[in-house]
Short mmCIF file of C-alpha atoms in Angstrom, two decimals:
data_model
loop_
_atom_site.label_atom_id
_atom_site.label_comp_id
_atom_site.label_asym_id
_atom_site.label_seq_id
_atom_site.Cartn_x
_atom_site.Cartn_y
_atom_site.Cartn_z
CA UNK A 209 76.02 119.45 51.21
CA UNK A 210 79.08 119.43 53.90
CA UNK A 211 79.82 122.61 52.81
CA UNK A 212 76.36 124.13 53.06
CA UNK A 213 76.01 122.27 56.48
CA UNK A 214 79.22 124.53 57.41
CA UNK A 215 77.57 127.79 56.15
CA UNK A 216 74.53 127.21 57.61
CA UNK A 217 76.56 125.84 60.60
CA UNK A 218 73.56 123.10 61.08
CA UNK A 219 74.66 121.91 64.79
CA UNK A 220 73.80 125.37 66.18
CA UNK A 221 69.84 124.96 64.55
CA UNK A 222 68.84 123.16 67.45
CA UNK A 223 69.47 126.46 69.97
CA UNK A 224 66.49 127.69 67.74
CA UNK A 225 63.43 126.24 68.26
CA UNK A 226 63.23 126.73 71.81
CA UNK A 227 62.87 130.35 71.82
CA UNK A 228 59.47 129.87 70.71
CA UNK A 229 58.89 127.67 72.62
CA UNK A 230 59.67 129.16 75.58
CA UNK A 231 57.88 131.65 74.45
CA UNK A 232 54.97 130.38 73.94
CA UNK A 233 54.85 129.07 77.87
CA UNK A 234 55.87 132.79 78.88
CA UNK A 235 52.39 133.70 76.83
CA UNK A 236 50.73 131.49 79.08
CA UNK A 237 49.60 128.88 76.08
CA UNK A 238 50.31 125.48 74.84
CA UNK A 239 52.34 125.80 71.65
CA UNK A 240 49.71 126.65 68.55
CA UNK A 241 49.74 126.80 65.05
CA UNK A 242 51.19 130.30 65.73
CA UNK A 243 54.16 128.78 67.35
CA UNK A 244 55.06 126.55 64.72
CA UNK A 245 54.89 129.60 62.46
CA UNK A 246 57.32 131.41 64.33
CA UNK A 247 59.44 128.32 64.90
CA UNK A 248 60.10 128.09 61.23
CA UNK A 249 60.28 131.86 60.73
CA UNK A 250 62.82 131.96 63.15
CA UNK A 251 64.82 128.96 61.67
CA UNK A 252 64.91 130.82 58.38
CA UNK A 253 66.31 134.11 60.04
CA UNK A 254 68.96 132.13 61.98
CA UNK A 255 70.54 130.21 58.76
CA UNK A 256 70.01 133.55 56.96
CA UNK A 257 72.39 135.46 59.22
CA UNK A 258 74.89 132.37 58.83
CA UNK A 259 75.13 132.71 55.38
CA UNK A 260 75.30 136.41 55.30
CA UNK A 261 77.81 136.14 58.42
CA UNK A 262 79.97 134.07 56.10
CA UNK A 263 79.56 136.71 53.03
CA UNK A 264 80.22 139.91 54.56
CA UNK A 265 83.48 138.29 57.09
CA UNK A 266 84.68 136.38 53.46
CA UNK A 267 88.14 138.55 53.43
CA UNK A 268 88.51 138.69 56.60
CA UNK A 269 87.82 134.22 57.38
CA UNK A 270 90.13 134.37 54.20
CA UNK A 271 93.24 135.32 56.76
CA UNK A 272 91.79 133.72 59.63
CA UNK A 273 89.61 130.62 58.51
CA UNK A 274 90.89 129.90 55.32
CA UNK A 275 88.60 126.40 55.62
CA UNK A 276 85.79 127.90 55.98
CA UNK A 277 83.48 127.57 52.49
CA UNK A 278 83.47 130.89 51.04
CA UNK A 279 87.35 131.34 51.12
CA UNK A 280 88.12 127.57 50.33
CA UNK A 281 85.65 128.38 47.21
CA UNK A 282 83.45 125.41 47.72
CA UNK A 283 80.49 127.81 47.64
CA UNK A 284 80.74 131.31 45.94
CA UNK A 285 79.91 134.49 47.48
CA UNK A 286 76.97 135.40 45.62
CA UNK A 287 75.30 131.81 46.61
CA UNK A 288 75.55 132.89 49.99
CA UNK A 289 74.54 136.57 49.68
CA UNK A 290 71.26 134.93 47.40
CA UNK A 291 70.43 131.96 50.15
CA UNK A 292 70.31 134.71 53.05
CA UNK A 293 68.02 137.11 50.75
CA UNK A 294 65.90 134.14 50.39
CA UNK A 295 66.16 132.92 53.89
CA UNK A 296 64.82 136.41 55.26
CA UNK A 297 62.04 136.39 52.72
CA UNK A 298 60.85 133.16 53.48
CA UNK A 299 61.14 134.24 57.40
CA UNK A 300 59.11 137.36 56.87
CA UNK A 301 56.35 135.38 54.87
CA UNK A 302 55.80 132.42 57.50
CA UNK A 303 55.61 135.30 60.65
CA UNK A 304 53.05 137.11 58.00
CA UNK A 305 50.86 134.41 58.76
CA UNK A 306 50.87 134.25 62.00
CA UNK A 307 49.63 137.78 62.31
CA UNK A 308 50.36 141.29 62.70
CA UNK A 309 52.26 141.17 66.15
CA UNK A 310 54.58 138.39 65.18
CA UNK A 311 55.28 140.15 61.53
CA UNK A 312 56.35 143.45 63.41
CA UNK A 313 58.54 141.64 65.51
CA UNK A 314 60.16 139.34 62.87
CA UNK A 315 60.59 142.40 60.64
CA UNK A 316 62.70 144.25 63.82
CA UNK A 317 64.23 140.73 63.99
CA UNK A 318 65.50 140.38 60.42
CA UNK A 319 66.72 144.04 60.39
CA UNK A 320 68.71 143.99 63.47
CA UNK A 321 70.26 140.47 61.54
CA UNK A 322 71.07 142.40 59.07
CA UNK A 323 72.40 145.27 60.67
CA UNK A 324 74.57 143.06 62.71
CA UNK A 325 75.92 141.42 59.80
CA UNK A 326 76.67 144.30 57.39
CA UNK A 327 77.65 146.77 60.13
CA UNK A 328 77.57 146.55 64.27
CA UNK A 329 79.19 142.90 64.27
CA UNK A 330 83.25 145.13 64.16
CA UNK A 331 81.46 147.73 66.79
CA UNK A 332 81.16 148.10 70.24
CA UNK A 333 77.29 147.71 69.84
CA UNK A 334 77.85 144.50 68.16
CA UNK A 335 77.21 142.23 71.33
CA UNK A 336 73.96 144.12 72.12
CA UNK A 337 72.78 143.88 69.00
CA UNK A 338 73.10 140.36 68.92
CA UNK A 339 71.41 140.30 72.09
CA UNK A 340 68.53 141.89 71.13
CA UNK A 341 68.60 139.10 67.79
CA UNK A 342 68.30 136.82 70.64
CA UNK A 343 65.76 138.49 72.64
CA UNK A 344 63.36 139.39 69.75
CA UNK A 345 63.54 135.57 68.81
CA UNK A 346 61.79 134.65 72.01
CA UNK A 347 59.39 137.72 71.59
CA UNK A 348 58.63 136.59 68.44
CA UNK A 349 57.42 132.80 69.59
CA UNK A 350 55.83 134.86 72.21
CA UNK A 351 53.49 136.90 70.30
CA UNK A 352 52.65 134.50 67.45
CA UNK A 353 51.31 132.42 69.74
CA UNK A 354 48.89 134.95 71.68
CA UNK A 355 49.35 138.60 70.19
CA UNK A 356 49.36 140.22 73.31
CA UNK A 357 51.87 138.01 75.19
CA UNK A 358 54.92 140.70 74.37
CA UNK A 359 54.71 142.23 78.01
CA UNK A 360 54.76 139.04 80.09
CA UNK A 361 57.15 137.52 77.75
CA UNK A 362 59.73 140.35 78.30
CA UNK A 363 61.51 139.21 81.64
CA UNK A 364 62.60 135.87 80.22
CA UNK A 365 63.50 137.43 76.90
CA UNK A 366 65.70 139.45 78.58
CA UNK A 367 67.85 136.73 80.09
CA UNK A 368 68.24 135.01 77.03
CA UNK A 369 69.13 138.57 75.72
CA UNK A 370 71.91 138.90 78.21
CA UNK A 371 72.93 135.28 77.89
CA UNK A 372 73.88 136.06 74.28
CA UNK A 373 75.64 139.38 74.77
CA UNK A 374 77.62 137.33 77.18
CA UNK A 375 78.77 134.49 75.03
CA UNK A 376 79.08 137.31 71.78
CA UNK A 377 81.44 139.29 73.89
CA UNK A 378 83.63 136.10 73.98
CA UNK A 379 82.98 135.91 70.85
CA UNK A 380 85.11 138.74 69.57
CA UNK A 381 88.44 137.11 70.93
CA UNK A 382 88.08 133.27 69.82
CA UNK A 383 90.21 134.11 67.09
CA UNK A 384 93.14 135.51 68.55
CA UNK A 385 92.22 135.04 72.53
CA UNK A 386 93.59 137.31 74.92
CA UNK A 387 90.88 138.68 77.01
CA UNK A 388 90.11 137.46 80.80
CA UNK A 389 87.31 140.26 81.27
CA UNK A 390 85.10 139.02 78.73
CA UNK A 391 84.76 135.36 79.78
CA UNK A 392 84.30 136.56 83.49
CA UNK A 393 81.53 138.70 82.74
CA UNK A 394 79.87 135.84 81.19
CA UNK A 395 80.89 133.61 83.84
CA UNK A 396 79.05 136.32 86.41
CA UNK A 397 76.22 136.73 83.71
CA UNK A 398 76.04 132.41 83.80
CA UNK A 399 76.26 132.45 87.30
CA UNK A 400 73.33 135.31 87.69
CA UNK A 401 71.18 133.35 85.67
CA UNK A 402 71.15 130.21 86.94
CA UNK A 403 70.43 131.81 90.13
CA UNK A 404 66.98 133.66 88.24
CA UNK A 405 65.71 130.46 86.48
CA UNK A 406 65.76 128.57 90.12
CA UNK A 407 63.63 130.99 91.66
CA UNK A 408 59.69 130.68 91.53
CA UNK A 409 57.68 132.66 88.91
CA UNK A 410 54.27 133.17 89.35
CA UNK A 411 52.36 132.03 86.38
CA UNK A 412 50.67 134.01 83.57
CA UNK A 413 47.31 135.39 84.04
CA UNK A 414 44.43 134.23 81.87
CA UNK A 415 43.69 136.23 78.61
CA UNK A 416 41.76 139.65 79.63
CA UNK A 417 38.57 139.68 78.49
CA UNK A 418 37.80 135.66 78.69
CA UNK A 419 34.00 135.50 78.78
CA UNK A 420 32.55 133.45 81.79
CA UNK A 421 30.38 131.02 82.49
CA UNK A 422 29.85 129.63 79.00
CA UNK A 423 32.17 128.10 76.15
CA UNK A 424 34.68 130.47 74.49
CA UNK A 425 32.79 132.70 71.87
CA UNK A 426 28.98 131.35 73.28
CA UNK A 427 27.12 134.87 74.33
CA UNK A 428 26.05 135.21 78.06
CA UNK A 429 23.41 132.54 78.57
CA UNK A 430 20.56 133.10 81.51
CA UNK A 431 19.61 129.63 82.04
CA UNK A 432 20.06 126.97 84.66
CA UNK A 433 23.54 126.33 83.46
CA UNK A 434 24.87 129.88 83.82
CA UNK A 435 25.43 131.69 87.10
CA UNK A 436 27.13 134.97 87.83
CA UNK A 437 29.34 132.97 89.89
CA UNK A 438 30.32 130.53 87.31
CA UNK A 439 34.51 130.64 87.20
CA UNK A 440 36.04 132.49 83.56
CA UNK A 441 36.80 129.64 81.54
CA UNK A 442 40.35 129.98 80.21
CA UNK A 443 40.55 130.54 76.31
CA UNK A 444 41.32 127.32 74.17
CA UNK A 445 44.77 125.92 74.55
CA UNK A 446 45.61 128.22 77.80
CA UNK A 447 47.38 126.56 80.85
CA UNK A 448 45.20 126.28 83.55
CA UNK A 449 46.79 128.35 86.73
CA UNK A 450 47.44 125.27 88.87
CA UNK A 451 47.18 122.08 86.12
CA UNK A 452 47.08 119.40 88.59
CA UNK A 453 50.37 117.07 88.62
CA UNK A 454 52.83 119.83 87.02
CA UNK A 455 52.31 121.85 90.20
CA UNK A 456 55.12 120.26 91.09
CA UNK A 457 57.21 119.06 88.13
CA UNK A 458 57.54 122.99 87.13
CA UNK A 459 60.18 123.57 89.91
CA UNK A 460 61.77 120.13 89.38
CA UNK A 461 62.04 120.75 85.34
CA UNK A 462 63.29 123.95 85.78
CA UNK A 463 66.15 123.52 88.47
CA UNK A 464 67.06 120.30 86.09
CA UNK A 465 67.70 122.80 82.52
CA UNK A 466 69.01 125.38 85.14
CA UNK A 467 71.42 122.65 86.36
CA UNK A 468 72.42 121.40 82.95
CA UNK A 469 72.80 125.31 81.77
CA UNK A 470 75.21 126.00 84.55
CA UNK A 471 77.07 122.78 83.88
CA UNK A 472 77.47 123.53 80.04
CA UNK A 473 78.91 127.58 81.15
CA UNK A 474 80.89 127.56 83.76
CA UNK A 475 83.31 125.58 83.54
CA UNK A 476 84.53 126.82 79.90
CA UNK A 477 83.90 130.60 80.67
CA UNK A 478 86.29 129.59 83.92
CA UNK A 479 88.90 127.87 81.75
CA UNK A 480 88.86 130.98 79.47
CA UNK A 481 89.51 133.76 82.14
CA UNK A 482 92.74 132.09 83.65
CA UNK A 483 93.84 130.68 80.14
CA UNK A 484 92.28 132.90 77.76
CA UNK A 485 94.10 131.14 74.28
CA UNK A 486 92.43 131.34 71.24
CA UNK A 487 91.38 127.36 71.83
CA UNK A 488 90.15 127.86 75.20
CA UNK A 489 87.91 130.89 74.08
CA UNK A 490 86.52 129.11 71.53
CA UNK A 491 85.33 126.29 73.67
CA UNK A 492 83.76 128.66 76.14
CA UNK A 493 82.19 130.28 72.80
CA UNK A 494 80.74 126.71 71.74
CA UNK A 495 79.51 125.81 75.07
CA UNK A 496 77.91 129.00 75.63
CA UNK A 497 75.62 128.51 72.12
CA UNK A 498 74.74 124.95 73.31
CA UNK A 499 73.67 126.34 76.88
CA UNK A 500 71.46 128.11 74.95
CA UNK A 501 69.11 125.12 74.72
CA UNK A 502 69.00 124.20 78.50
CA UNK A 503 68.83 128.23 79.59
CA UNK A 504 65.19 127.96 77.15
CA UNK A 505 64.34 124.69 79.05
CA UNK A 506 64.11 126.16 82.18
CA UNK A 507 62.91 129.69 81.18
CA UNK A 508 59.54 127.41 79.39
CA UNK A 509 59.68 125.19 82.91
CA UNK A 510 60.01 128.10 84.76
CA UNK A 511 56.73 129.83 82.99
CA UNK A 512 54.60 126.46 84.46
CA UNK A 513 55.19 124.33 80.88
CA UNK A 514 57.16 121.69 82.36
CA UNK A 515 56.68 119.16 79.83
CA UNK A 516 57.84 122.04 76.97
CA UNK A 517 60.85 122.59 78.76
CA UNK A 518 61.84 118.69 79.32
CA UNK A 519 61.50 118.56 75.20
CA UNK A 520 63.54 121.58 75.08
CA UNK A 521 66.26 120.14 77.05
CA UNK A 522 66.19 116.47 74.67
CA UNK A 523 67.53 118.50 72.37
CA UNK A 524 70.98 118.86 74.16
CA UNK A 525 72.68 115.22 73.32
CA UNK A 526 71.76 115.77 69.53
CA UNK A 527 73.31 119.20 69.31
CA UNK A 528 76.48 117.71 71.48
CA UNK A 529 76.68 114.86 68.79
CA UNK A 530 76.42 117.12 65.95
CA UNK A 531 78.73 120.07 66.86
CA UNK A 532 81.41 117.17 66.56
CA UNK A 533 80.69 117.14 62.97
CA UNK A 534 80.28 120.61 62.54
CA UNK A 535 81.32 123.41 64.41
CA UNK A 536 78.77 125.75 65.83
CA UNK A 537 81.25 128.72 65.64
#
């Protein structure tokens, strides 16, 4: 089990489950069956690009990371190449039913995982590909929970996106360090988007199409309690524009993640661009995974789902206490 927890790399799960989630308050919506779909569709693609990380880098963590559990031998190489086959699979299936939208985004989602993996991890379009991993991963919580939430969804997808190209970019020295340009990008990248997620976003508009004056999927009625007048009612489980007493906690919930995400970056991306040793690089690597979760706690806070985004950011002690026992990198 300790070795599969390695594989797996189990302390970085919990930068997961907020893409949907934020998501799902960029859609406009409370988080729906739909977003529990694509929450565990999107656990299984993470875990299955661990284990295939793992298979395809086996001779090269062999020099590098002889600990690791494919080189050491405590799992074989064709465990881990079956586990991510079955990971994606199971993925795929669980965005299936959540419908169309979310399956067409999952499927560009496992094949850029893939790709990444087998191919444009050595390449110089190996940090945007991982960015787009990370940006599709938000999409997908997106559009499983309202089908047509892909366009309003996109701004905050695309911070996340550039977030992760960031941190990969580090990435690709933590092994032998050497590189001050990478961490100060991401440092200038941090510092950029901590200045986005504490600026006001107007909130989502309601569904097109809602039908007025009536309950949701009731035809147009003509007596005395219908009026031409009458205010659309929002669709079930949408956020009302101005829900009375989050008004104000969205601003407050989202300057607190955006607080705690600068906190976790910038110190370690600092440390790494006037010292950048191996050790130092990979600390800046590790911290930029766990800002991860605050970054989607204020992106959901941001989007007017202040409570979403105050769960999100719970999740931060537990990954801290966990990537002590196992290393998120």
């Amino acid at each position: 089990m300790r070795a599969w927890a390695e594989l797996l790399r189990i302390s970085a799960l919990f930068t997961v489950p907020g893409d949907a989630l934020a998501g799902a308050a960029c859609a406009g919506l409370r988080p729906n069956r739909g977003t529990a779909l694509a929450v565990g569709a999107s656990l299984c693609l993470y875990e299955a690009g661990m284990a295939l990380n793992d298979w395809a880098d086996r001779d090269e963590d062999a020099v590098e990371r002889p600990h690791r559990p494919l080189p050491s031998g405590r799992i074989s190489p064709p465990a881990a190449l079956t586990a991510a086959g079955a990971l994606t699979a199971a993925g795929l299936a669980l965005a299936a039913r959540a419908g169309r939208a979310p399956l067409a985004v999952a499927t560009a989602l496992a094949a850029t995982v893939w790709s990444y993996d087998l191919h444009l991890k050595h390449t110089q379009a190996g940090p945007a590909a991982m960015a787009s991993a990370r940006t599709l991963d938000l999409l997908l919580g997106a559009t499983a929970t309202r089908p047509t939430a892909l366009r309003p969804a996109l701004p905050h997808a695309t911070l996340l996106g550039a977030h992760t190209y960031a941190i990969t970019s580090v990435s690709r020295h933590e092994t032998q360090g050497g590189s001050t340009r990478a961490p100060l990008a991401a440092l200038a990248t941090a510092l950029a988007i901590t200045a986005a997620t504490t600026r006001p976003r107007t909130r989502p508009s309601p569904t097109p199409g809602a039908r007025t004056g009536a309950r949701t999927g009731a035809g147009t009625g003509t007596g005395a309690g219908s009026s031409a007048a009458a205010p659309p009612e929002r669709p079930r489980g949408q956020l009302a524009p101005r829900l009375r007493g989050t008004e104000g906690l969205a601003p407050v919930a989202a300057g607190l993640a955006a607080t705690a995400y600068a906190r976790t970056t910038l110190t370690p991306f600092l440390h790494a661009a006037l010292n950048p040793s191996a050790p130092l690089t990979e600390r800046a690597v590790g911290a930029g995974i766990r800002a991860m979760i605050p970054l989607q706690a204020a992106l959901a806070a941001r989007s007017g789902a202040p409570g979403t985004g105050l769960a999100v950011l719970a999740l931060v002690p537990v990954a801290r206490r966990l990537a002590r026992k196992v290393s998120p990198t």
